[in-house]
PDB file of N, CA and C in Angstrom:
ATOM      1  N   UNK A   1     104.375  84.881  83.376  1.00  0.00           N
ATOM      2  CA  UNK A   1     105.722  84.177  82.804  1.00  0.00           C
ATOM      3  C   UNK A   1     105.295  83.267  82.272  1.00  0.00           C
ATOM      4  N   UNK A   2     105.991  82.311  80.857  1.00  0.00           N
ATOM      5  CA  UNK A   2     105.369  81.462  80.163  1.00  0.00           C
ATOM      6  C   UNK A   2     106.384  80.873  79.977  1.00  0.00           C
ATOM      7  N   UNK A   3     106.671  79.253  80.664  1.00  0.00           N
ATOM      8  CA  UNK A   3     107.640  78.557  80.188  1.00  0.00           C
ATOM      9  C   UNK A   3     107.315  77.488  79.684  1.00  0.00           C
ATOM     10  N   UNK A   4     107.827  76.496  78.486  1.00  0.00           N
ATOM     11  CA  UNK A   4     107.666  75.539  77.766  1.00  0.00           C
ATOM     12  C   UNK A   4     108.263  74.586  78.352  1.00  0.00           C
ATOM     13  N   UNK A   5     107.579  74.167  79.701  1.00  0.00           N
ATOM     14  CA  UNK A   5     108.429  73.248  80.108  1.00  0.00           C
ATOM     15  C   UNK A   5     107.409  72.317  81.304  1.00  0.00           C
ATOM     16  N   UNK A   6     107.307  70.862  81.365  1.00  0.00           N
ATOM     17  CA  UNK A   6     106.367  70.173  82.161  1.00  0.00           C
ATOM     18  C   UNK A   6     106.826  70.587  83.725  1.00  0.00           C
ATOM     19  N   UNK A   7     108.044  70.828  83.956  1.00  0.00           N
ATOM     20  CA  UNK A   7     108.437  70.889  85.329  1.00  0.00           C
ATOM     21  C   UNK A   7     108.187  72.334  85.893  1.00  0.00           C
ATOM     22  N   UNK A   8     107.893  73.251  85.028  1.00  0.00           N
ATOM     23  CA  UNK A   8     107.670  74.398  84.933  1.00  0.00           C
ATOM     24  C   UNK A   8     106.258  74.821  84.849  1.00  0.00           C
ATOM     25  N   UNK A   9     105.220  75.005  85.949  1.00  0.00           N
ATOM     26  CA  UNK A   9     104.183  75.317  85.021  1.00  0.00           C
ATOM     27  C   UNK A   9     104.022  76.880  84.770  1.00  0.00           C
ATOM     28  N   UNK A  10     102.897  77.227  84.106  1.00  0.00           N
ATOM     29  CA  UNK A  10     103.185  78.852  84.037  1.00  0.00           C
ATOM     30  C   UNK A  10     102.446  79.378  85.034  1.00  0.00           C
ATOM     31  N   UNK A  11     102.855  80.553  84.970  1.00  0.00           N
ATOM     32  CA  UNK A  11     102.426  81.611  86.155  1.00  0.00           C
ATOM     33  C   UNK A  11     102.019  82.857  85.528  1.00  0.00           C
ATOM     34  N   UNK A  12     100.895  83.105  86.409  1.00  0.00           N
ATOM     35  CA  UNK A  12     100.363  84.446  85.986  1.00  0.00           C
ATOM     36  C   UNK A  12     100.299  85.736  87.257  1.00  0.00           C
ATOM     37  N   UNK A  13     101.087  87.019  86.996  1.00  0.00           N
ATOM     38  CA  UNK A  13     101.443  87.846  87.908  1.00  0.00           C
ATOM     39  C   UNK A  13     100.111  88.945  87.727  1.00  0.00           C
ATOM     40  N   UNK A  14      99.583  89.470  88.820  1.00  0.00           N
ATOM     41  CA  UNK A  14      98.650  90.611  88.453  1.00  0.00           C
ATOM     42  C   UNK A  14      99.129  91.585  89.557  1.00  0.00           C
ATOM     43  N   UNK A  15      99.436  92.577  89.168  1.00  0.00           N
ATOM     44  CA  UNK A  15      99.955  93.851  90.118  1.00  0.00           C
ATOM     45  C   UNK A  15      98.470  95.134  89.949  1.00  0.00           C
ATOM     46  N   UNK A  16      98.175  95.149  90.765  1.00  0.00           N
ATOM     47  CA  UNK A  16      97.222  96.721  90.900  1.00  0.00           C
ATOM     48  C   UNK A  16      97.463  97.742  91.763  1.00  0.00           C
ATOM     49  N   UNK A  17      98.278  98.637  91.386  1.00  0.00           N
ATOM     50  CA  UNK A  17      98.572 100.192  91.808  1.00  0.00           C
ATOM     51  C   UNK A  17      97.504 101.060  92.133  1.00  0.00           C
ATOM     52  N   UNK A  18      97.303 101.901  93.245  1.00  0.00           N
ATOM     53  CA  UNK A  18      96.339 102.835  93.447  1.00  0.00           C
ATOM     54  C   UNK A  18      96.629 103.720  92.606  1.00  0.00           C
ATOM     55  N   UNK A  19      95.909 104.713  92.046  1.00  0.00           N
ATOM     56  CA  UNK A  19      96.859 105.891  91.286  1.00  0.00           C
ATOM     57  C   UNK A  19      97.242 106.927  92.155  1.00  0.00           C
ATOM     58  N   UNK A  20      98.073 107.464  91.999  1.00  0.00           N
ATOM     59  CA  UNK A  20      98.819 108.648  92.345  1.00  0.00           C
ATOM     60  C   UNK A  20      98.312 110.153  92.251  1.00  0.00           C
ATOM     61  N   UNK A  21      97.782 110.491  93.214  1.00  0.00           N
ATOM     62  CA  UNK A  21      96.844 112.333  93.386  1.00  0.00           C
ATOM     63  C   UNK A  21      97.612 112.848  93.831  1.00  0.00           C
ATOM     64  N   UNK A  22      98.239 114.003  93.436  1.00  0.00           N
ATOM     65  CA  UNK A  22      99.086 114.962  94.416  1.00  0.00           C
ATOM     66  C   UNK A  22      98.147 116.096  94.135  1.00  0.00           C
ATOM     67  N   UNK A  23      97.877 116.424  95.136  1.00  0.00           N
ATOM     68  CA  UNK A  23      97.276 117.879  95.226  1.00  0.00           C
ATOM     69  C   UNK A  23      98.134 119.183  95.842  1.00  0.00           C
ATOM     70  N   UNK A  24      98.109 120.411  95.319  1.00  0.00           N
ATOM     71  CA  UNK A  24      99.191 121.263  95.702  1.00  0.00           C
ATOM     72  C   UNK A  24      98.168 122.145  95.951  1.00  0.00           C
ATOM     73  N   UNK A  25      98.720 123.300  97.285  1.00  0.00           N
ATOM     74  CA  UNK A  25      97.610 124.264  97.807  1.00  0.00           C
ATOM     75  C   UNK A  25      98.770 125.513  96.667  1.00  0.00           C
ATOM     76  N   UNK A  26      97.931 126.574  96.534  1.00  0.00           N
ATOM     77  CA  UNK A  26      98.442 127.546  95.642  1.00  0.00           C
ATOM     78  C   UNK A  26      99.536 128.200  96.319  1.00  0.00           C
ATOM     79  N   UNK A  27      99.964 128.209  97.340  1.00  0.00           N
ATOM     80  CA  UNK A  27     101.230 128.604  98.254  1.00  0.00           C
ATOM     81  C   UNK A  27     102.272 127.845  97.766  1.00  0.00           C
ATOM     82  N   UNK A  28     102.023 126.420  98.214  1.00  0.00           N
ATOM     83  CA  UNK A  28     102.885 125.423  97.853  1.00  0.00           C
ATOM     84  C   UNK A  28     103.353 125.378  95.979  1.00  0.00           C
ATOM     85  N   UNK A  29     102.547 125.752  94.953  1.00  0.00           N
ATOM     86  CA  UNK A  29     102.590 125.721  94.134  1.00  0.00           C
ATOM     87  C   UNK A  29     103.066 126.981  93.515  1.00  0.00           C
ATOM     88  N   UNK A  30     103.078 128.023  94.222  1.00  0.00           N
ATOM     89  CA  UNK A  30     103.863 129.426  94.096  1.00  0.00           C
ATOM     90  C   UNK A  30     105.398 129.398  94.490  1.00  0.00           C
ATOM     91  N   UNK A  31     105.467 128.501  95.548  1.00  0.00           N
ATOM     92  CA  UNK A  31     106.952 127.993  95.923  1.00  0.00           C
ATOM     93  C   UNK A  31     107.941 127.271  94.837  1.00  0.00           C
ATOM     94  N   UNK A  32     106.920 126.373  94.539  1.00  0.00           N
ATOM     95  CA  UNK A  32     107.446 125.277  93.559  1.00  0.00           C
ATOM     96  C   UNK A  32     108.096 125.876  92.111  1.00  0.00           C
ATOM     97  N   UNK A  33     107.070 127.126  91.580  1.00  0.00           N
ATOM     98  CA  UNK A  33     107.552 127.860  90.581  1.00  0.00           C
ATOM     99  C   UNK A  33     108.480 128.825  90.675  1.00  0.00           C
ATOM    100  N   UNK A  34     108.954 129.654  92.003  1.00  0.00           N
ATOM    101  CA  UNK A  34     109.784 130.417  92.086  1.00  0.00           C
ATOM    102  C   UNK A  34     111.278 129.406  91.972  1.00  0.00           C
ATOM    103  N   UNK A  35     111.333 128.284  92.466  1.00  0.00           N
ATOM    104  CA  UNK A  35     112.301 127.068  92.453  1.00  0.00           C
ATOM    105  C   UNK A  35     112.590 127.074  91.494  1.00  0.00           C
ATOM    106  N   UNK A  36     111.661 126.733  90.358  1.00  0.00           N
ATOM    107  CA  UNK A  36     112.027 126.227  88.991  1.00  0.00           C
ATOM    108  C   UNK A  36     112.635 127.201  88.696  1.00  0.00           C
ATOM    109  N   UNK A  37     111.927 128.644  88.978  1.00  0.00           N
ATOM    110  CA  UNK A  37     112.489 129.812  87.932  1.00  0.00           C
ATOM    111  C   UNK A  37     113.981 129.846  88.247  1.00  0.00           C
ATOM    112  N   UNK A  38     114.525 129.864  89.278  1.00  0.00           N
ATOM    113  CA  UNK A  38     116.287 129.682  89.301  1.00  0.00           C
ATOM    114  C   UNK A  38     116.661 128.986  88.672  1.00  0.00           C
ATOM    115  N   UNK A  39     116.162 127.903  88.025  1.00  0.00           N
ATOM    116  CA  UNK A  39     117.357 127.115  87.146  1.00  0.00           C
ATOM    117  C   UNK A  39     116.462 127.098  85.635  1.00  0.00           C
ATOM    118  N   UNK A  40     115.673 128.280  85.197  1.00  0.00           N
ATOM    119  CA  UNK A  40     115.310 128.806  83.902  1.00  0.00           C
ATOM    120  C   UNK A  40     116.720 129.801  83.412  1.00  0.00           C
ATOM    121  N   UNK A  41     116.966 129.492  82.288  1.00  0.00           N
ATOM    122  CA  UNK A  41     118.031 130.597  81.565  1.00  0.00           C
ATOM    123  C   UNK A  41     117.200 131.109  80.817  1.00  0.00           C
ATOM    124  N   UNK A  42     117.365 132.715  80.518  1.00  0.00           N
ATOM    125  CA  UNK A  42     116.857 133.333  79.619  1.00  0.00           C
ATOM    126  C   UNK A  42     118.042 134.158  79.053  1.00  0.00           C
ATOM    127  N   UNK A  43     117.756 133.987  77.507  1.00  0.00           N
ATOM    128  CA  UNK A  43     118.939 134.590  77.013  1.00  0.00           C
ATOM    129  C   UNK A  43     119.090 136.062  76.898  1.00  0.00           C
ATOM    130  N   UNK A  44     118.109 136.765  77.248  1.00  0.00           N
ATOM    131  CA  UNK A  44     118.031 138.027  77.207  1.00  0.00           C
ATOM    132  C   UNK A  44     118.677 138.860  78.313  1.00  0.00           C
ATOM    133  N   UNK A  45     118.480 137.908  79.210  1.00  0.00           N
ATOM    134  CA  UNK A  45     119.122 138.748  80.781  1.00  0.00           C
ATOM    135  C   UNK A  45     120.263 138.069  81.291  1.00  0.00           C
ATOM    136  N   UNK A  46     121.070 138.879  81.333  1.00  0.00           N
ATOM    137  CA  UNK A  46     122.393 138.222  81.535  1.00  0.00           C
ATOM    138  C   UNK A  46     123.114 138.268  83.031  1.00  0.00           C
ATOM    139  N   UNK A  47     122.115 138.740  84.008  1.00  0.00           N
ATOM    140  CA  UNK A  47     122.679 138.974  84.907  1.00  0.00           C
ATOM    141  C   UNK A  47     122.625 137.747  85.761  1.00  0.00           C
ATOM    142  N   UNK A  48     123.724 137.765  86.809  1.00  0.00           N
ATOM    143  CA  UNK A  48     124.520 136.614  87.223  1.00  0.00           C
ATOM    144  C   UNK A  48     123.505 136.267  88.689  1.00  0.00           C
ATOM    145  N   UNK A  49     122.730 137.434  89.167  1.00  0.00           N
ATOM    146  CA  UNK A  49     122.072 137.204  90.436  1.00  0.00           C
ATOM    147  C   UNK A  49     120.841 135.844  90.042  1.00  0.00           C
ATOM    148  N   UNK A  50     120.433 135.389  89.268  1.00  0.00           N
ATOM    149  CA  UNK A  50     119.584 134.361  88.910  1.00  0.00           C
ATOM    150  C   UNK A  50     120.218 133.010  89.261  1.00  0.00           C
ATOM    151  N   UNK A  51     121.131 132.938  89.372  1.00  0.00           N
ATOM    152  CA  UNK A  51     121.791 131.649  89.151  1.00  0.00           C
ATOM    153  C   UNK A  51     122.784 131.432  90.575  1.00  0.00           C
ATOM    154  N   UNK A  52     122.249 130.688  91.630  1.00  0.00           N
ATOM    155  CA  UNK A  52     122.966 130.583  92.718  1.00  0.00           C
ATOM    156  C   UNK A  52     124.544 130.099  92.756  1.00  0.00           C
ATOM    157  N   UNK A  53     124.826 129.797  91.820  1.00  0.00           N
ATOM    158  CA  UNK A  53     126.393 129.238  91.172  1.00  0.00           C
ATOM    159  C   UNK A  53     127.353 129.798  90.622  1.00  0.00           C
ATOM    160  N   UNK A  54     128.399 129.598  90.659  1.00  0.00           N
ATOM    161  CA  UNK A  54     129.075 130.397  89.380  1.00  0.00           C
ATOM    162  C   UNK A  54     129.929 129.410  88.673  1.00  0.00           C
ATOM    163  N   UNK A  55     131.112 130.123  87.837  1.00  0.00           N
ATOM    164  CA  UNK A  55     131.569 128.843  87.239  1.00  0.00           C
ATOM    165  C   UNK A  55     132.763 128.079  88.162  1.00  0.00           C
ATOM    166  N   UNK A  56     133.418 128.753  88.922  1.00  0.00           N
ATOM    167  CA  UNK A  56     133.923 127.805  89.972  1.00  0.00           C
ATOM    168  C   UNK A  56     133.510 127.000  90.604  1.00  0.00           C
ATOM    169  N   UNK A  57     132.107 127.189  90.709  1.00  0.00           N
ATOM    170  CA  UNK A  57     131.205 126.014  91.408  1.00  0.00           C
ATOM    171  C   UNK A  57     131.098 124.936  90.783  1.00  0.00           C
ATOM    172  N   UNK A  58     131.691 125.059  89.247  1.00  0.00           N
ATOM    173  CA  UNK A  58     131.371 123.560  88.485  1.00  0.00           C
ATOM    174  C   UNK A  58     132.779 122.986  88.076  1.00  0.00           C
ATOM    175  N   UNK A  59     133.600 123.861  88.419  1.00  0.00           N
ATOM    176  CA  UNK A  59     134.776 123.138  88.084  1.00  0.00           C
ATOM    177  C   UNK A  59     135.541 122.466  89.388  1.00  0.00           C
ATOM    178  N   UNK A  60     136.232 121.592  89.073  1.00  0.00           N
ATOM    179  CA  UNK A  60     137.237 120.610  89.943  1.00  0.00           C
ATOM    180  C   UNK A  60     137.523 119.326  89.366  1.00  0.00           C
ATOM    181  N   UNK A  61     138.076 118.526  89.952  1.00  0.00           N
ATOM    182  CA  UNK A  61     138.775 117.003  89.598  1.00  0.00           C
ATOM    183  C   UNK A  61     137.425 116.221  89.783  1.00  0.00           C
ATOM    184  N   UNK A  62     137.680 115.312  88.668  1.00  0.00           N
ATOM    185  CA  UNK A  62     136.652 114.106  88.355  1.00  0.00           C
ATOM    186  C   UNK A  62     137.344 113.095  88.137  1.00  0.00           C
ATOM    187  N   UNK A  63     136.797 112.069  88.987  1.00  0.00           N
ATOM    188  CA  UNK A  63     137.508 110.520  88.806  1.00  0.00           C
ATOM    189  C   UNK A  63     136.210 109.659  88.620  1.00  0.00           C
ATOM    190  N   UNK A  64     136.400 108.733  87.248  1.00  0.00           N
ATOM    191  CA  UNK A  64     135.408 108.250  86.961  1.00  0.00           C
ATOM    192  C   UNK A  64     135.974 106.709  87.051  1.00  0.00           C
ATOM    193  N   UNK A  65     134.789 105.782  87.679  1.00  0.00           N
ATOM    194  CA  UNK A  65     135.017 104.610  87.703  1.00  0.00           C
ATOM    195  C   UNK A  65     134.333 103.507  86.777  1.00  0.00           C
ATOM    196  N   UNK A  66     134.270 102.520  85.874  1.00  0.00           N
ATOM    197  CA  UNK A  66     133.630 101.893  85.378  1.00  0.00           C
ATOM    198  C   UNK A  66     133.869 100.430  84.977  1.00  0.00           C
ATOM    199  N   UNK A  67     133.056  99.627  85.226  1.00  0.00           N
ATOM    200  CA  UNK A  67     133.259  98.226  84.850  1.00  0.00           C
ATOM    201  C   UNK A  67     132.709  97.710  83.760  1.00  0.00           C
ATOM    202  N   UNK A  68     133.468  96.966  83.246  1.00  0.00           N
ATOM    203  CA  UNK A  68     133.569  95.963  81.760  1.00  0.00           C
ATOM    204  C   UNK A  68     133.103  94.420  81.944  1.00  0.00           C
TER     205      UNK A  68
END
C-alpha cells in the first residue's frame, strides 16, 4: 500500500499461502464422475431418467429484490 502523505507511511503486506493439494482415491473419483454425469446433457439420448428433476420442478414464483 503506497500513500504519498507524510502522516501515512508506506506499508508492505506479504502473504504466503500453502499450496492446496487434494488427493482422491479411485473409488471417490468414480463416485464424483457418476454425480457429474447426471448433469451432462446428451442430445442423442432423449430419455428423462438421466435427470432427477422435471420441468415442473423448475417452474414457480420468483421474487427479486435489488438495491440501487
